[in-house]
mmCIF file of C-alpha atoms in Angstrom:
data_model
loop_
_atom_site.group_PDB
_atom_site.id
_atom_site.type_symbol
_atom_site.label_atom_id
_atom_site.label_comp_id
_atom_site.label_asym_id
_atom_site.label_seq_id
_atom_site.Cartn_x
_atom_site.Cartn_y
_atom_site.Cartn_z
ATOM 1 C CA MET A 857 -84.196 -65.186 23.123
ATOM 2 C CA ALA A 858 -82.649 -65.142 19.995
ATOM 3 C CA ASP A 859 -80.489 -61.965 18.318
ATOM 4 C CA PRO A 860 -81.571 -59.002 17.150
ATOM 5 C CA VAL A 861 -81.489 -58.605 13.507
ATOM 6 C CA PRO A 862 -79.610 -54.836 12.491
ATOM 7 C CA VAL A 863 -81.656 -53.229 10.326
ATOM 8 C CA ALA A 864 -79.704 -50.806 7.527
ATOM 9 C CA GLY A 865 -79.945 -46.860 8.720
ATOM 10 C CA GLY A 866 -80.143 -48.170 12.535
ATOM 11 C CA ILE A 867 -78.113 -47.902 15.562
ATOM 12 C CA PRO A 868 -76.246 -51.243 15.649
ATOM 13 C CA SER A 869 -75.157 -53.246 18.518
ATOM 14 C CA ALA A 870 -71.648 -53.783 20.089
ATOM 15 C CA GLY A 871 -71.014 -57.163 18.224
ATOM 16 C CA SER A 872 -72.620 -55.780 15.155
ATOM 17 C CA VAL A 873 -70.868 -55.028 11.824
ATOM 18 C CA PRO A 874 -71.298 -51.692 11.261
ATOM 19 C CA VAL A 875 -73.660 -51.367 7.971
ATOM 20 C CA VAL A 876 -73.597 -48.888 4.605
ATOM 21 C CA GLY A 877 -75.203 -45.641 5.860
ATOM 22 C CA GLY A 878 -75.516 -46.417 9.622
ATOM 23 C CA LEU A 879 -73.433 -44.627 12.210
ATOM 24 C CA PRO A 880 -69.479 -44.511 11.636
ATOM 25 C CA SER A 881 -67.137 -47.120 13.709
ATOM 26 C CA ALA A 882 -64.565 -46.182 15.733
ATOM 27 C CA GLU A 883 -61.972 -47.088 13.020
ATOM 28 C CA PRO A 884 -62.419 -46.256 9.493
ATOM 29 C CA VAL A 885 -62.162 -48.635 6.974
ATOM 30 C CA PRO A 886 -60.106 -47.922 4.246
ATOM 31 C CA VAL A 887 -61.426 -47.269 0.472
ATOM 32 C CA ALA A 888 -60.102 -48.993 -2.126
ATOM 33 C CA GLY A 889 -58.256 -47.451 -4.681
ATOM 34 C CA ALA A 890 -57.677 -43.863 -2.198
ATOM 35 C CA LEU A 891 -54.493 -42.556 -1.830
ATOM 36 C CA PRO A 892 -53.117 -42.732 1.857
ATOM 37 C CA SER A 893 -52.767 -39.291 3.816
ATOM 38 C CA ALA A 894 -49.556 -37.139 3.960
ATOM 39 C CA GLU A 895 -48.069 -33.821 4.550
ATOM 40 C CA PRO A 896 -47.632 -31.582 1.331
ATOM 41 C CA VAL A 897 -43.972 -31.547 0.156
ATOM 42 C CA PRO A 898 -43.133 -28.607 -1.148
ATOM 43 C CA ALA A 899 -41.232 -26.952 -4.519
ATOM 44 C CA PRO A 900 -37.897 -28.212 -4.786
ATOM 45 C CA GLY A 901 -36.240 -23.957 -5.261
ATOM 46 C CA PRO A 902 -33.441 -22.952 -7.552
ATOM 47 C CA VAL A 903 -30.504 -23.988 -7.394
ATOM 48 C CA ARG A 904 -27.503 -21.974 -5.708
ATOM 49 C CA VAL A 905 -24.181 -22.707 -6.920
ATOM 50 C CA THR A 906 -21.916 -21.510 -3.895
ATOM 51 C CA ARG A 907 -18.091 -20.824 -5.744
ATOM 52 C CA PRO A 908 -15.260 -20.520 -3.294
ATOM 53 C CA ALA A 909 -14.533 -16.534 -2.312
ATOM 54 C CA TRP A 910 -11.677 -15.199 -2.390
ATOM 55 C CA PRO A 911 -9.777 -14.840 1.103
ATOM 56 C CA SER A 912 -10.292 -11.600 2.755
ATOM 57 C CA ARG A 913 -8.042 -9.261 3.683
ATOM 58 C CA SER A 914 -7.057 -10.310 7.253
ATOM 59 C CA ARG A 915 -6.747 -13.933 5.818
ATOM 60 C CA TRP A 916 -3.716 -13.063 4.098
ATOM 61 C CA PRO A 917 -0.410 -13.332 5.658
ATOM 62 C CA LYS A 918 0.579 -10.810 7.850
ATOM 63 C CA SER A 919 4.265 -10.710 5.929
ATOM 64 C CA TRP A 920 2.710 -9.616 2.582
ATOM 65 C CA ARG A 921 1.972 -6.525 4.247
ATOM 66 C CA LEU A 922 5.042 -5.861 4.196
ATOM 67 C CA LEU A 923 4.662 -5.241 0.304
ATOM 68 C CA PRO A 924 3.161 -2.481 -2.029
ATOM 69 C CA GLY A 925 -0.534 -4.167 -3.583
ATOM 70 C CA PRO A 926 -2.239 -2.252 -5.831
ATOM 71 C CA ARG A 927 -5.553 -1.419 -4.500
ATOM 72 C CA ALA A 928 -3.883 -0.230 -0.409
ATOM 73 C CA THR A 929 -0.762 1.181 -1.685
ATOM 74 C CA PRO A 930 -1.005 2.132 -5.155
ATOM 75 C CA PHE A 931 1.800 5.021 -5.143
ATOM 76 C CA THR A 932 4.112 2.401 -3.980
ATOM 77 C CA PHE A 933 2.797 -0.309 -6.083
ATOM 78 C CA ALA A 934 2.492 1.550 -9.324
ATOM 79 C CA TYR A 935 6.068 3.243 -8.234
ATOM 80 C CA THR A 936 7.342 0.005 -7.679
ATOM 81 C CA LEU A 937 6.670 -0.840 -11.389
ATOM 82 C CA LEU A 938 7.955 1.781 -12.993
ATOM 83 C CA LEU A 939 12.128 1.554 -10.953
ATOM 84 C CA ALA A 940 11.918 -2.323 -12.075
ATOM 85 C CA ALA A 941 11.641 -1.388 -15.395
ATOM 86 C CA THR A 942 13.941 1.201 -14.725
ATOM 87 C CA SER A 943 16.683 -0.899 -13.776
ATOM 88 C CA LEU A 944 15.877 -3.971 -16.245
ATOM 89 C CA PHE A 945 16.828 -1.672 -19.234
ATOM 90 C CA ALA A 946 18.992 -0.201 -17.240
ATOM 91 C CA GLU A 947 20.971 -3.808 -16.639
ATOM 92 C CA HIS A 948 20.446 -4.872 -20.527
ATOM 93 C CA ALA A 949 20.592 -2.305 -22.289
ATOM 94 C CA ASP A 950 23.504 -0.698 -24.278
ATOM 95 C CA PRO A 951 25.508 1.142 -21.819
ATOM 96 C CA GLU A 952 26.538 3.611 -23.724
ATOM 97 C CA LEU A 953 22.635 4.763 -24.024
ATOM 98 C CA VAL A 954 22.281 3.750 -20.861
ATOM 99 C CA HIS A 955 25.367 6.370 -19.254
ATOM 100 C CA THR A 956 23.402 8.861 -21.448
ATOM 101 C CA LEU A 957 19.775 8.380 -20.601
ATOM 102 C CA LEU A 958 21.818 8.898 -16.401
ATOM 103 C CA GLN A 959 24.379 11.924 -17.056
ATOM 104 C CA ALA A 960 20.392 13.778 -18.793
ATOM 105 C CA SER A 961 18.690 12.999 -15.916
ATOM 106 C CA SER A 962 21.809 14.110 -13.451
ATOM 107 C CA THR A 963 20.702 16.518 -10.668
ATOM 108 C CA ASP A 964 24.458 18.575 -11.160
ATOM 109 C CA VAL A 965 24.142 22.166 -11.017
ATOM 110 C CA GLU A 966 24.552 22.769 -14.985
ATOM 111 C CA HIS A 967 21.323 20.684 -15.232
ATOM 112 C CA LEU A 968 19.448 22.195 -12.749
ATOM 113 C CA ALA A 969 20.115 25.517 -13.969
ATOM 114 C CA GLN A 970 19.176 24.671 -17.076
ATOM 115 C CA ALA A 971 15.652 22.703 -16.610
ATOM 116 C CA PRO A 972 15.687 21.984 -12.744
ATOM 117 C CA LEU A 973 11.710 20.285 -12.639
ATOM 118 C CA LEU A 974 12.726 17.861 -15.698
ATOM 119 C CA VAL A 975 15.521 16.462 -14.114
ATOM 120 C CA LEU A 976 14.133 16.296 -10.572
ATOM 121 C CA VAL A 977 11.726 13.813 -11.754
ATOM 122 C CA ALA A 978 13.912 12.139 -14.479
ATOM 123 C CA SER A 979 17.040 11.413 -11.377
ATOM 124 C CA ALA A 980 14.268 10.076 -9.338
ATOM 125 C CA LEU A 981 13.123 7.087 -11.701
ATOM 126 C CA TRP A 982 16.543 5.548 -11.370
ATOM 127 C CA ILE A 983 18.013 2.593 -8.723
ATOM 128 C CA ALA A 984 22.126 3.775 -8.066
ATOM 129 C CA GLY A 985 23.179 0.742 -6.967
ATOM 130 C CA GLY A 986 20.513 -1.584 -9.045
ATOM 131 C CA PRO A 987 16.949 -2.906 -7.045
ATOM 132 C CA ALA A 988 19.364 -5.068 -5.136
ATOM 133 C CA SER A 989 20.590 -2.669 -3.306
ATOM 134 C CA ALA A 990 19.862 -1.315 0.231
ATOM 135 C CA TYR A 991 18.190 1.620 -0.954
ATOM 136 C CA ALA A 992 15.835 -0.431 -3.727
ATOM 137 C CA VAL A 993 15.128 -2.628 -0.300
ATOM 138 C CA ALA A 994 14.151 0.522 1.945
ATOM 139 C CA PHE A 995 12.182 1.737 -0.715
ATOM 140 C CA LEU A 996 9.515 -1.244 -0.726
ATOM 141 C CA ILE A 997 9.095 -1.377 3.005
ATOM 142 C CA VAL A 998 9.268 2.414 3.720
ATOM 143 C CA LEU A 999 6.792 3.652 0.916
ATOM 144 C CA THR A 1000 4.363 0.306 2.273
ATOM 145 C CA ALA A 1001 4.416 1.525 5.636
ATOM 146 C CA LEU A 1002 4.444 5.192 5.261
ATOM 147 C CA GLU A 1003 1.937 4.567 2.870
ATOM 148 C CA ARG A 1004 -0.321 2.324 4.852
ATOM 149 C CA ARG A 1005 -0.601 5.228 7.909
ATOM 150 C CA ALA A 1006 -0.689 8.528 5.934
ATOM 151 C CA GLY A 1007 -1.916 7.555 2.004
ATOM 152 C CA ALA A 1008 -1.128 7.790 -0.648
ATOM 153 C CA LEU A 1009 -0.999 11.605 -1.182
ATOM 154 C CA ARG A 1010 0.998 12.499 1.984
ATOM 155 C CA THR A 1011 3.541 9.657 0.658
ATOM 156 C CA ALA A 1012 4.699 11.248 -2.527
ATOM 157 C CA ALA A 1013 4.568 14.618 -0.954
ATOM 158 C CA VAL A 1014 7.171 13.670 1.234
ATOM 159 C CA PHE A 1015 8.551 11.228 -1.333
ATOM 160 C CA PHE A 1016 9.422 13.846 -3.580
ATOM 161 C CA GLY A 1017 9.628 16.568 -0.879
ATOM 162 C CA GLY A 1018 12.523 15.055 0.430
ATOM 163 C CA HIS A 1019 14.172 14.397 -3.100
ATOM 164 C CA ALA A 1020 13.522 17.947 -4.282
ATOM 165 C CA ILE A 1021 14.642 20.395 -1.439
ATOM 166 C CA ALA A 1022 17.599 17.716 -0.289
ATOM 167 C CA THR A 1023 18.775 17.569 -3.689
ATOM 168 C CA LEU A 1024 18.590 21.314 -4.214
ATOM 169 C CA ALA A 1025 20.680 22.540 -0.699
ATOM 170 C CA THR A 1026 22.736 20.109 -1.356
ATOM 171 C CA GLU A 1027 23.585 21.301 -5.151
ATOM 172 C CA LEU A 1028 23.819 24.499 -4.548
ATOM 173 C CA PRO A 1029 26.975 24.778 -2.298
ATOM 174 C CA VAL A 1030 28.443 23.003 -4.634
ATOM 175 C CA GLY A 1031 27.081 25.969 -7.392
ATOM 176 C CA ALA A 1032 28.869 28.429 -4.845
ATOM 177 C CA ALA A 1033 32.099 26.466 -4.076
ATOM 178 C CA VAL A 1034 33.061 26.249 -7.550
ATOM 179 C CA ALA A 1035 31.812 30.024 -8.850
ATOM 180 C CA LEU A 1036 34.633 31.220 -5.345
ATOM 181 C CA GLY A 1037 37.224 28.371 -6.421
ATOM 182 C CA HIS A 1038 37.467 26.233 -4.112
ATOM 183 C CA LEU A 1039 36.056 23.452 -6.136
ATOM 184 C CA PRO A 1040 36.999 22.143 -9.808
ATOM 185 C CA VAL A 1041 34.604 23.382 -12.673
ATOM 186 C CA ASP A 1042 33.778 19.485 -12.981
ATOM 187 C CA SER A 1043 32.051 19.497 -9.980
ATOM 188 C CA LEU A 1044 29.305 21.293 -11.570
ATOM 189 C CA GLN A 1045 28.739 17.776 -14.534
ATOM 190 C CA ARG A 1046 28.951 15.968 -11.179
ATOM 191 C CA LEU A 1047 26.553 12.135 -11.496
ATOM 192 C CA ASP A 1048 23.812 12.149 -9.801
ATOM 193 C CA TYR A 1049 20.757 10.074 -8.832
ATOM 194 C CA GLY A 1050 18.724 8.014 -7.402
ATOM 195 C CA ILE A 1051 15.342 7.576 -5.158
ATOM 196 C CA SER A 1052 17.581 7.359 -1.162
ATOM 197 C CA PHE A 1053 16.732 11.218 -1.212
ATOM 198 C CA GLY A 1054 13.521 10.442 -0.231
ATOM 199 C CA VAL A 1055 13.810 7.325 0.737
ATOM 200 C CA MET A 1056 15.489 8.982 3.969
ATOM 201 C CA ALA A 1057 12.385 11.185 3.983
ATOM 202 C CA CYS A 1058 10.365 8.985 4.114
ATOM 203 C CA THR A 1059 12.263 6.948 6.788
ATOM 204 C CA GLY A 1060 11.896 9.624 9.097
ATOM 205 C CA ALA A 1061 8.250 10.403 8.217
ATOM 206 C CA LEU A 1062 7.323 7.240 8.959
ATOM 207 C CA ALA A 1063 9.252 7.108 12.335
ATOM 208 C CA GLY A 1064 6.379 9.640 13.550
ATOM 209 C CA LEU A 1065 3.373 7.685 12.656
ATOM 210 C CA LEU A 1066 4.755 4.594 15.354
ATOM 211 C CA PRO A 1067 5.179 3.409 18.377
ATOM 212 C CA GLY A 1068 7.734 4.884 20.794
ATOM 213 C CA TRP A 1069 9.385 1.598 20.864
ATOM 214 C CA ALA A 1070 9.854 1.063 17.486
ATOM 215 C CA ARG A 1071 10.198 5.389 16.441
ATOM 216 C CA TRP A 1072 13.032 5.667 18.592
ATOM 217 C CA PRO A 1073 14.998 2.489 17.465
ATOM 218 C CA LEU A 1074 14.687 3.567 14.049
ATOM 219 C CA LEU A 1075 15.331 7.007 14.141
ATOM 220 C CA ALA A 1076 18.025 6.557 16.234
ATOM 221 C CA GLY A 1077 19.535 3.450 13.401
ATOM 222 C CA VAL A 1078 19.405 5.658 10.886
ATOM 223 C CA THR A 1079 20.759 8.036 12.055
ATOM 224 C CA TRP A 1080 24.157 6.568 13.411
ATOM 225 C CA PHE A 1081 23.792 5.393 9.606
ATOM 226 C CA ALA A 1082 23.445 8.628 8.035
ATOM 227 C CA VAL A 1083 26.044 10.150 9.942
ATOM 228 C CA SER A 1084 28.850 7.690 9.845
ATOM 229 C CA SER A 1085 28.676 7.700 6.452
ATOM 230 C CA LEU A 1086 28.971 11.453 6.243
ATOM 231 C CA LEU A 1087 32.074 11.174 8.135
ATOM 232 C CA LEU A 1088 33.729 8.224 6.239
ATOM 233 C CA SER A 1089 32.257 8.234 2.554
ATOM 234 C CA GLY A 1090 34.761 9.928 -0.094
ATOM 235 C CA ASP A 1091 30.927 11.709 -1.215
ATOM 236 C CA PRO A 1092 30.044 14.203 1.534
ATOM 237 C CA VAL A 1093 28.376 16.167 -0.981
ATOM 238 C CA SER A 1094 25.404 13.231 -1.544
ATOM 239 C CA ASP A 1095 25.923 11.919 2.056
ATOM 240 C CA SER A 1096 25.335 14.804 3.916
ATOM 241 C CA GLY A 1097 21.601 15.388 1.421
ATOM 242 C CA HIS A 1098 20.844 12.358 3.296
ATOM 243 C CA LEU A 1099 21.139 13.527 6.612
ATOM 244 C CA LEU A 1100 19.116 16.282 6.072
ATOM 245 C CA ALA A 1101 16.511 14.236 3.544
ATOM 246 C CA LEU A 1102 16.302 12.261 7.230
ATOM 247 C CA VAL A 1103 15.617 15.732 9.134
ATOM 248 C CA LEU A 1104 13.273 16.878 7.002
ATOM 249 C CA GLY A 1105 11.162 13.991 6.757
ATOM 250 C CA THR A 1106 10.759 13.994 11.042
ATOM 251 C CA LEU A 1107 9.126 17.875 10.565
ATOM 252 C CA THR A 1108 6.187 16.829 8.707
ATOM 253 C CA TRP A 1109 5.189 14.881 11.828
ATOM 254 C CA PRO A 1110 2.983 17.713 13.353
ATOM 255 C CA LEU A 1111 0.951 17.452 9.175
ATOM 256 C CA LEU A 1112 0.747 13.331 8.742
ATOM 257 C CA ARG A 1113 -0.170 13.066 12.913
ATOM 258 C CA ARG A 1114 -3.062 15.065 11.554
ATOM 259 C CA PRO A 1115 -6.662 12.851 10.915
ATOM 260 C CA ARG A 1116 -7.020 12.103 7.194
ATOM 261 C CA GLY A 1117 -10.092 12.726 5.136
ATOM 262 C CA PRO A 1118 -12.671 15.402 4.768
ATOM 263 C CA ARG A 1119 -13.173 18.106 7.438
ATOM 264 C CA PRO A 1120 -17.232 18.171 8.956
ATOM 265 C CA ALA A 1121 -18.897 20.987 7.988
ATOM 266 C CA ALA A 1122 -19.208 23.748 9.965
ATOM 267 C CA ILE A 1123 -22.544 24.579 11.639
ATOM 268 C CA VAL A 1124 -23.566 28.137 10.553
ATOM 269 C CA SER A 1125 -26.494 29.571 12.534
ATOM 270 C CA GLY A 1126 -28.371 32.602 11.226
ATOM 271 C CA ARG A 1127 -31.951 33.838 10.216
ATOM 272 C CA CYS A 1128 -33.843 32.148 7.024
#
């Protein structure tokens, strides 16, 4: 018997070829000109250009923390620039002009009697011995460490407070000794300037903020230096001021150990 012929619109047999209009076969027939199906491609977003970021503060070498910076230690940084400028001026300017300015900035008895505030400030603008002296190096290290722990305002208060009090405490006895005849009259015009009193006061203050293993060796070493200089030096006025400034710095420990920042406001209870 002959095989049946598939009719358009009918049901195809197992071996028949699918007819247009009939039921689709298992495998779809590709249509000419049709695009293959694909997943949608997202539109490209804005291109971001990444710039190399500056290293964070924790990535800087730890040795750099011994030096002042404009953000972490603004007082020490600005003061260092000022001292560097006056040191360059003293080294390259006319020697007679430099001597005149140093004499006018001296905190001797005569100038303290005439303009105490002016000479107390002016005398702290110069470095006795130049920028390579021991007190210049100690200024950078000690004041930087103190300001990082106590802040700019407290560091400035310790420095200028120790500088002023130690200066007055050593020069006033000179005036009294001249008045009593124990010292010559020219002692009233002795040349006295520099940052050493302020540095010693800040050193004593810094010792109180360090851990015990560093506090007592630092304090013992600086005290030995001040006492030996007082016993062996030919300038007992300045050397006694160094020891006094160191003691003044240690007296600021209770004030510097207080936390910085504004105190929390007290809660006031009452009726509305």
